[in-house]
XYZ file of C-alpha atoms in Angstrom:
162
model
C 4.659 -7.677 -47.406
C 4.563 -3.906 -48.077
C 6.386 -2.947 -44.867
C 9.432 -4.874 -46.071
C 9.616 -3.303 -49.534
C 12.333 -0.925 -48.367
C 14.385 -3.564 -46.551
C 17.258 -3.141 -48.993
C 17.252 0.626 -48.379
C 17.273 0.010 -44.628
C 20.167 -2.423 -44.969
C 22.036 0.117 -47.106
C 21.478 2.770 -44.407
C 22.811 0.448 -41.706
C 25.924 -0.282 -43.777
C 26.495 3.434 -44.501
C 27.691 4.158 -40.978
C 24.913 6.688 -40.315
C 23.322 5.930 -36.963
C 19.611 5.148 -36.918
C 19.138 7.918 -34.375
C 20.793 10.459 -36.678
C 18.619 9.239 -39.544
C 15.550 9.535 -37.311
C 16.484 13.116 -36.429
C 17.017 14.050 -40.074
C 13.602 12.610 -40.982
C 11.957 14.779 -38.321
C 13.990 17.938 -38.919
C 10.980 19.848 -40.245
C 9.174 19.107 -36.949
C 12.090 19.904 -34.633
C 10.129 22.586 -32.782
C 7.544 19.985 -31.721
C 9.479 16.698 -31.510
C 11.601 16.083 -28.454
C 13.739 13.089 -29.335
C 15.321 11.338 -26.372
C 18.064 8.772 -26.687
C 18.017 6.958 -23.365
C 16.737 3.941 -21.529
C 12.947 4.331 -21.647
C 12.368 4.686 -17.899
C 15.275 7.116 -17.435
C 14.229 9.173 -20.452
C 10.615 9.383 -19.310
C 11.665 10.380 -15.791
C 13.985 13.060 -17.179
C 11.199 14.522 -19.325
C 8.838 14.444 -16.348
C 11.378 16.219 -14.115
C 11.810 18.886 -16.818
C 8.056 19.496 -16.829
C 7.550 18.275 -20.389
C 3.926 17.323 -21.088
C 3.963 15.329 -24.343
C 0.868 14.994 -26.499
C 2.126 11.719 -27.944
C 4.634 9.098 -26.837
C 5.782 6.691 -29.521
C 7.001 3.464 -27.961
C 9.626 1.583 -29.958
C 12.277 0.146 -27.665
C 12.876 -3.296 -26.163
C 10.363 -5.715 -27.728
C 10.208 -8.229 -24.876
C 6.763 -8.415 -23.279
C 7.874 -7.340 -19.800
C 9.817 -4.378 -21.207
C 6.931 -3.170 -23.395
C 4.565 -3.510 -20.452
C 6.963 -1.538 -18.248
C 7.198 1.197 -20.907
C 3.403 1.427 -21.094
C 3.029 1.564 -17.314
C 5.721 4.243 -17.013
C 4.179 6.362 -19.766
C 0.735 6.067 -18.213
C 1.968 6.892 -14.705
C 4.138 9.874 -15.673
C 2.103 11.286 -18.579
C -1.539 10.276 -18.099
C -2.801 12.545 -20.891
C -0.341 11.515 -23.602
C -1.472 9.449 -26.556
C 0.431 6.153 -26.561
C 1.397 4.648 -29.910
C 3.947 2.292 -31.374
C 4.838 -0.121 -34.095
C 6.014 -3.710 -34.386
C 2.478 -5.021 -33.845
C 3.586 -8.169 -35.650
C 5.864 -9.037 -32.727
C 3.998 -11.515 -30.505
C 5.416 -10.083 -27.284
C 4.545 -6.496 -28.241
C 0.942 -7.558 -28.969
C 0.722 -9.483 -25.704
C 2.002 -6.550 -23.634
C -0.257 -3.961 -25.259
C -3.322 -6.204 -25.008
C -2.595 -7.017 -21.348
C -2.184 -3.313 -20.533
C -5.464 -2.422 -22.251
C -7.260 -5.320 -20.568
C -6.008 -4.313 -17.130
C -6.877 -0.647 -17.623
C -10.236 -1.372 -19.271
C -12.426 0.537 -19.914
C -9.940 3.443 -19.885
C -8.384 2.541 -23.239
C -9.495 1.340 -26.637
C -6.880 -0.387 -28.785
C -6.479 0.505 -32.461
C -4.062 -1.637 -34.443
C -3.270 -2.803 -37.942
C -1.416 -6.098 -38.256
C -0.433 -5.719 -41.876
C 0.773 -2.142 -41.498
C 2.371 -3.061 -38.168
C 1.187 -0.200 -35.920
C -0.970 0.371 -32.829
C -2.249 3.266 -30.723
C -4.368 3.589 -27.609
C -7.405 5.831 -27.492
C -8.338 7.115 -24.059
C -11.972 6.650 -23.104
C -13.604 9.058 -20.705
C -16.427 7.945 -18.371
C -19.813 9.193 -19.552
C -20.451 11.339 -16.454
C -17.430 13.453 -17.448
C -18.848 13.842 -20.952
C -22.396 14.903 -20.020
C -24.451 15.942 -22.990
C -22.229 14.074 -25.438
C -24.217 10.863 -25.645
C -26.114 8.234 -23.741
C -23.526 5.465 -23.854
C -22.023 4.134 -20.652
C -18.710 5.400 -21.983
C -18.310 8.374 -24.283
C -15.115 7.978 -26.215
C -12.929 10.972 -26.622
C -9.308 11.072 -27.738
C -7.260 13.223 -25.426
C -5.445 14.902 -28.269
C -6.673 17.666 -30.465
C -8.257 16.929 -33.816
C -5.302 18.678 -35.413
C -2.787 16.402 -33.674
C -4.736 13.316 -34.781
C -4.774 14.536 -38.393
C -1.047 15.306 -38.238
C -0.284 11.873 -36.746
C -2.344 10.098 -39.399
C -0.846 12.227 -42.168
C 2.728 11.666 -40.994
C 2.313 7.927 -40.591
C -0.150 7.299 -43.419
C -2.427 5.585 -40.879
C -6.119 6.322 -40.464
């Protein structure tokens, strides 16, 4: 599968002694003015950001892959940052899929799930009730992502996902 083509490079990185977090930071260096990387337990990190008044446009979830943990991460993100775009990877993990699908089902029709099994990613589009979007259509729900068009283009460009 394409997502495993660089497995040998990943293994080499792990053996090099460079931490994955340091590698992550170096990959995002060009975006350091906009990316706030937090190395913490998900709940504690989210609460810290919330206390600091940070209002993220996007939260990328990639932590504990057990269903209950993913679900807890989603619930915490939604409760603390209701306007943030939620995204993640590891869609091929059964428990990740189950947690994301359960969250979307419970919050329906507030979210629409976008995912790609082969490319191993997912993101949640927020859906706004039609009465909030008057003049934008006649559907019961008018879908609107709660991020700017520019942010969506940047996200898709950075991840290669459309």
